[in-house]
């Protein structure tokens, strides 16, 4: 197993099972404790894990990771989600993109689309789509959050209200058990709500790790989306809420096919 693959597997193990001892990880992956310590040091420097005596654990709940750390976390899942979204977006569409790394991956997956008109407060989305000669991009002005590479405060609050988009593509910090959407600041919630209020279709994009994850600010509900795109089946109570509300749930099963649980269709 390559070092980067092993590092991702370590993060997934800690996310699923909690604290992991260095010695136990070494046995699991068939490498020396010194090798695991090097992996762990890199992951802690990225903000993905936190050192604890004899091993590692996740950072505290309610704290969002630094953007570079989030870019590599669950990257394969985010790319699968992006492929699902790309199938739903026609050429020539007008799009809102919110903040976060999953919307960024969705933008990258749309590079082969023609004539897109994009409005965003996510600088990574803007930079990704700059590689498309036919894409028209409008970026929100205001105070930049340099670590997150986005604009969410002050005059940016009115940005999305100046436009009307065919589709809004946005992520979220977490989803509570009752379906409430959670983020890490009131500015993030304000911008997300403004985006959702001014587009005809609302595509919520989130990987499996967001379900049950904590956040400090409540705002909105998962059933307010038009469609929810994720990489794995969602918890049954959430799936039931989405079905009852008529929200499309599109996930990526193990065989690579797309399952739309509302329309009950399957395509390769």
Short mmCIF file of C-alpha atoms in Angstrom, two decimals:
data_model
loop_
_atom_site.label_atom_id
_atom_site.label_comp_id
_atom_site.label_asym_id
_atom_site.label_seq_id
_atom_site.Cartn_x
_atom_site.Cartn_y
_atom_site.Cartn_z
CA UNK A 1 0.00 0.00 0.00
CA UNK A 2 1.34 3.42 -0.98
CA UNK A 3 1.89 6.00 1.76
CA UNK A 4 -0.94 8.29 0.59
CA UNK A 5 -3.39 5.39 0.38
CA UNK A 6 -2.35 4.24 3.85
CA UNK A 7 -2.80 7.76 5.21
CA UNK A 8 -6.35 7.93 3.85
CA UNK A 9 -7.11 4.52 5.33
CA UNK A 10 -5.82 5.67 8.73
CA UNK A 11 -8.15 8.68 8.67
CA UNK A 12 -11.11 6.50 7.69
CA UNK A 13 -10.34 4.05 10.51
CA UNK A 14 -10.19 6.85 13.10
CA UNK A 15 -13.39 8.39 11.76
CA UNK A 16 -15.25 5.08 12.00
CA UNK A 17 -13.78 3.63 15.23
CA UNK A 18 -12.36 6.57 17.18
CA UNK A 19 -8.97 6.64 18.92
CA UNK A 20 -6.33 4.38 17.38
CA UNK A 21 -3.07 3.33 19.03
CA UNK A 22 0.11 3.59 16.97
CA UNK A 23 1.02 -0.04 17.64
CA UNK A 24 -2.43 -1.26 16.55
CA UNK A 25 -2.23 0.73 13.31
CA UNK A 26 1.23 -0.69 12.61
CA UNK A 27 -0.10 -4.24 12.99
CA UNK A 28 -3.14 -3.54 10.85
CA UNK A 29 -1.15 -2.10 7.94
CA UNK A 30 1.85 -4.40 8.26
CA UNK A 31 4.43 -1.64 8.70
CA UNK A 32 6.66 -0.47 11.53
CA UNK A 33 5.47 1.89 14.28
CA UNK A 34 8.01 4.41 12.96
CA UNK A 35 6.29 4.38 9.57
CA UNK A 36 2.89 4.92 11.18
CA UNK A 37 4.28 7.80 13.24
CA UNK A 38 5.48 9.48 10.05
CA UNK A 39 2.02 9.03 8.52
CA UNK A 40 0.36 10.35 11.67
CA UNK A 41 2.66 13.37 11.88
CA UNK A 42 1.74 14.32 8.32
CA UNK A 43 -1.98 13.87 8.97
CA UNK A 44 -1.82 15.93 12.16
CA UNK A 45 0.09 18.69 10.36
CA UNK A 46 -2.72 18.75 7.77
CA UNK A 47 -5.29 19.06 10.54
CA UNK A 48 -6.97 15.74 9.75
CA UNK A 49 -6.10 14.09 13.07
CA UNK A 50 -4.99 15.09 16.55
CA UNK A 51 -2.23 13.42 18.58
CA UNK A 52 -3.13 11.78 21.87
CA UNK A 53 -0.79 9.81 24.13
CA UNK A 54 0.10 6.62 22.31
CA UNK A 55 -2.07 7.26 19.28
CA UNK A 56 -4.39 9.59 17.35
CA UNK A 57 -8.00 10.78 17.37
CA UNK A 58 -10.19 13.18 15.41
CA UNK A 59 -10.04 16.94 16.06
CA UNK A 60 -12.74 18.23 18.45
CA UNK A 61 -16.34 18.39 17.21
CA UNK A 62 -17.53 21.80 16.13
CA UNK A 63 -14.15 22.78 14.66
CA UNK A 64 -13.88 22.80 10.91
CA UNK A 65 -10.68 21.58 9.28
CA UNK A 66 -8.36 23.85 7.34
CA UNK A 67 -9.18 23.97 3.63
CA UNK A 68 -6.08 22.05 2.44
CA UNK A 69 -6.96 19.28 4.89
CA UNK A 70 -10.56 19.15 3.67
CA UNK A 71 -9.40 19.02 0.04
CA UNK A 72 -7.79 15.60 0.57
CA UNK A 73 -10.32 14.22 3.07
CA UNK A 74 -12.67 11.69 1.39
CA UNK A 75 -11.42 12.92 -1.98
CA UNK A 76 -12.56 9.81 -3.88
CA UNK A 77 -16.07 10.16 -2.45
CA UNK A 78 -16.22 13.82 -3.47
CA UNK A 79 -15.12 12.98 -7.00
CA UNK A 80 -17.85 10.36 -7.31
CA UNK A 81 -20.42 12.88 -6.13
CA UNK A 82 -19.09 15.37 -8.67
CA UNK A 83 -19.58 12.83 -11.47
CA UNK A 84 -23.19 12.34 -10.43
CA UNK A 85 -23.81 16.08 -10.44
CA UNK A 86 -22.10 16.59 -13.81
CA UNK A 87 -24.62 14.22 -15.43
CA UNK A 88 -27.47 16.47 -14.26
CA UNK A 89 -26.10 19.80 -15.51
CA UNK A 90 -26.83 20.72 -19.14
CA UNK A 91 -24.62 22.85 -21.36
CA UNK A 92 -25.49 26.53 -21.12
CA UNK A 93 -26.82 26.32 -17.55
CA UNK A 94 -26.56 29.16 -15.06
CA UNK A 95 -25.10 27.93 -11.78
CA UNK A 96 -24.55 29.10 -8.22
CA UNK A 97 -21.67 27.46 -6.36
CA UNK A 98 -21.34 27.66 -2.59
CA UNK A 99 -18.29 27.26 -0.41
CA UNK A 100 -16.46 24.03 0.38
CA UNK A 101 -14.42 21.29 -1.21
CA UNK A 102 -17.25 19.16 -2.64
CA UNK A 103 -18.65 22.05 -4.72
CA UNK A 104 -15.06 22.60 -5.88
CA UNK A 105 -14.89 19.01 -7.13
CA UNK A 106 -18.24 19.49 -8.86
CA UNK A 107 -16.85 22.52 -10.67
CA UNK A 108 -13.84 20.52 -11.86
CA UNK A 109 -16.17 17.79 -13.17
CA UNK A 110 -17.94 20.39 -15.34
CA UNK A 111 -14.88 21.51 -17.30
CA UNK A 112 -16.08 19.73 -20.45
CA UNK A 113 -19.47 21.49 -20.35
CA UNK A 114 -19.99 24.40 -22.74
CA UNK A 115 -21.45 27.84 -22.14
CA UNK A 116 -21.87 27.68 -18.37
CA UNK A 117 -22.60 30.90 -16.48
CA UNK A 118 -21.31 30.67 -12.92
CA UNK A 119 -21.81 32.90 -9.88
CA UNK A 120 -19.83 31.95 -6.78
CA UNK A 121 -18.23 33.11 -3.54
CA UNK A 122 -15.82 30.15 -3.65
CA UNK A 123 -12.45 31.15 -5.11
CA UNK A 124 -11.42 27.54 -5.70
CA UNK A 125 -14.50 27.03 -7.87
CA UNK A 126 -13.66 30.15 -9.86
CA UNK A 127 -10.05 29.08 -10.36
CA UNK A 128 -11.06 25.56 -11.40
CA UNK A 129 -13.53 26.81 -14.02
CA UNK A 130 -11.09 29.40 -15.39
CA UNK A 131 -9.65 26.51 -17.39
CA UNK A 132 -12.85 26.43 -19.46
CA UNK A 133 -12.71 29.04 -22.22
CA UNK A 134 -16.51 29.07 -22.65
CA UNK A 135 -17.41 29.52 -18.98
CA UNK A 136 -18.51 32.97 -17.77
CA UNK A 137 -17.65 33.47 -14.09
CA UNK A 138 -18.82 36.14 -11.64
CA UNK A 139 -17.20 36.21 -8.19
CA UNK A 140 -18.59 37.79 -5.03
CA UNK A 141 -16.76 40.82 -3.68
CA UNK A 142 -16.00 41.44 -0.04
CA UNK A 143 -13.62 40.36 2.68
CA UNK A 144 -11.69 37.22 1.79
CA UNK A 145 -11.29 34.38 4.28
CA UNK A 146 -7.79 33.49 3.14
CA UNK A 147 -7.60 30.13 4.93
CA UNK A 148 -10.95 29.01 3.49
CA UNK A 149 -10.51 30.76 0.12
CA UNK A 150 -14.01 32.18 0.07
CA UNK A 151 -16.00 35.38 0.63
CA UNK A 152 -18.89 35.16 3.09
CA UNK A 153 -19.13 38.35 5.15
CA UNK A 154 -20.46 41.89 4.80
CA UNK A 155 -21.43 43.00 1.31
CA UNK A 156 -21.15 39.40 0.06
CA UNK A 157 -24.47 38.63 1.78
CA UNK A 158 -26.40 40.29 -1.06
CA UNK A 159 -24.41 38.66 -3.87
CA UNK A 160 -26.66 35.75 -4.84
CA UNK A 161 -29.78 37.90 -4.55
CA UNK A 162 -28.68 39.89 -7.61
CA UNK A 163 -29.01 36.83 -9.87
CA UNK A 164 -31.34 33.96 -10.71
CA UNK A 165 -29.73 30.60 -11.48
CA UNK A 166 -30.96 27.35 -12.97
CA UNK A 167 -29.11 25.26 -10.38
CA UNK A 168 -27.44 25.98 -7.04
CA UNK A 169 -24.69 23.57 -5.95
CA UNK A 170 -23.79 23.78 -2.28
CA UNK A 171 -22.34 21.75 0.57
CA UNK A 172 -22.80 21.86 4.32
CA UNK A 173 -20.72 21.38 7.45
CA UNK A 174 -22.91 18.59 8.80
CA UNK A 175 -26.41 17.14 8.99
CA UNK A 176 -28.05 16.50 12.36
CA UNK A 177 -30.08 13.35 13.00
CA UNK A 178 -33.31 15.30 12.45
CA UNK A 179 -32.11 16.60 9.06
CA UNK A 180 -31.14 20.09 10.24
CA UNK A 181 -28.21 21.54 8.29
CA UNK A 182 -25.21 22.66 10.35
CA UNK A 183 -22.30 24.97 9.57
CA UNK A 184 -19.49 26.69 11.45
CA UNK A 185 -20.46 30.38 11.28
CA UNK A 186 -23.55 32.53 10.85
CA UNK A 187 -22.00 34.05 7.70
CA UNK A 188 -21.74 30.59 6.11
CA UNK A 189 -25.40 29.87 6.88
CA UNK A 190 -26.49 33.30 5.59
CA UNK A 191 -24.69 32.79 2.28
CA UNK A 192 -26.00 29.24 1.86
CA UNK A 193 -29.58 30.34 2.51
CA UNK A 194 -29.24 33.22 0.04
CA UNK A 195 -27.92 30.86 -2.63
CA UNK A 196 -30.79 28.41 -2.08
CA UNK A 197 -33.41 31.17 -2.23
CA UNK A 198 -32.47 32.38 -5.72
CA UNK A 199 -32.08 29.22 -7.82
CA UNK A 200 -34.68 27.01 -9.46
CA UNK A 201 -33.04 23.72 -8.44
CA UNK A 202 -31.01 23.17 -5.27
CA UNK A 203 -28.33 20.44 -5.40
CA UNK A 204 -26.99 19.60 -1.93
CA UNK A 205 -23.69 17.71 -2.26
CA UNK A 206 -22.18 15.91 0.72
CA UNK A 207 -20.21 12.75 1.44
CA UNK A 208 -21.10 10.14 4.04
CA UNK A 209 -18.99 11.72 6.79
CA UNK A 210 -21.34 14.72 7.05
CA UNK A 211 -24.25 12.72 8.48
CA UNK A 212 -24.27 13.03 12.26
CA UNK A 213 -21.34 15.43 12.19
CA UNK A 214 -21.54 18.39 14.54
CA UNK A 215 -21.52 22.06 13.66
CA UNK A 216 -22.10 25.17 15.73
CA UNK A 217 -24.73 27.03 13.69
CA UNK A 218 -28.11 25.66 12.58
CA UNK A 219 -29.74 26.83 9.36
CA UNK A 220 -32.06 25.12 6.92
CA UNK A 221 -33.13 21.50 6.52
CA UNK A 222 -32.04 18.74 4.18
CA UNK A 223 -35.58 18.43 2.76
CA UNK A 224 -35.35 21.97 1.36
CA UNK A 225 -33.04 20.69 -1.40
CA UNK A 226 -34.34 19.64 -4.79
CA UNK A 227 -31.85 16.79 -4.89
CA UNK A 228 -29.24 15.37 -2.50
CA UNK A 229 -26.09 13.81 -3.98
CA UNK A 230 -23.92 11.54 -1.84
CA UNK A 231 -21.45 8.70 -2.16
CA UNK A 232 -23.19 6.13 0.07
CA UNK A 233 -26.71 5.29 1.21
CA UNK A 234 -27.81 7.78 3.86
CA UNK A 235 -29.14 6.92 7.35
CA UNK A 236 -32.64 5.45 7.14
CA UNK A 237 -34.40 8.30 9.03
CA UNK A 238 -32.88 10.82 6.61
CA UNK A 239 -33.82 8.72 3.58
CA UNK A 240 -37.39 8.51 4.87
CA UNK A 241 -37.61 12.29 5.33
CA UNK A 242 -36.32 12.89 1.81
CA UNK A 243 -38.75 10.40 0.31
CA UNK A 244 -41.70 11.90 2.19
CA UNK A 245 -40.73 15.39 0.99
CA UNK A 246 -40.27 14.29 -2.63
CA UNK A 247 -36.55 15.15 -2.62
CA UNK A 248 -34.40 13.15 -5.05
CA UNK A 249 -31.66 11.17 -3.35
CA UNK A 250 -28.85 10.21 -5.72
CA UNK A 251 -26.06 8.01 -4.35
CA UNK A 252 -23.11 6.06 -5.71
CA UNK A 253 -23.27 2.35 -4.82
CA UNK A 254 -20.32 -0.02 -4.86
CA UNK A 255 -20.85 -1.13 -8.47
CA UNK A 256 -20.52 2.42 -9.80
CA UNK A 257 -24.13 2.73 -10.96
CA UNK A 258 -26.34 5.63 -10.00
CA UNK A 259 -29.38 5.02 -7.84
CA UNK A 260 -32.03 7.71 -7.71
CA UNK A 261 -34.19 6.58 -4.80
CA UNK A 262 -37.05 8.91 -5.65
CA UNK A 263 -37.41 8.04 -9.32
CA UNK A 264 -36.35 4.41 -8.73
CA UNK A 265 -34.16 4.43 -11.83
CA UNK A 266 -30.74 2.95 -12.36
CA UNK A 267 -28.23 3.85 -14.98
CA UNK A 268 -24.66 2.77 -15.62
#
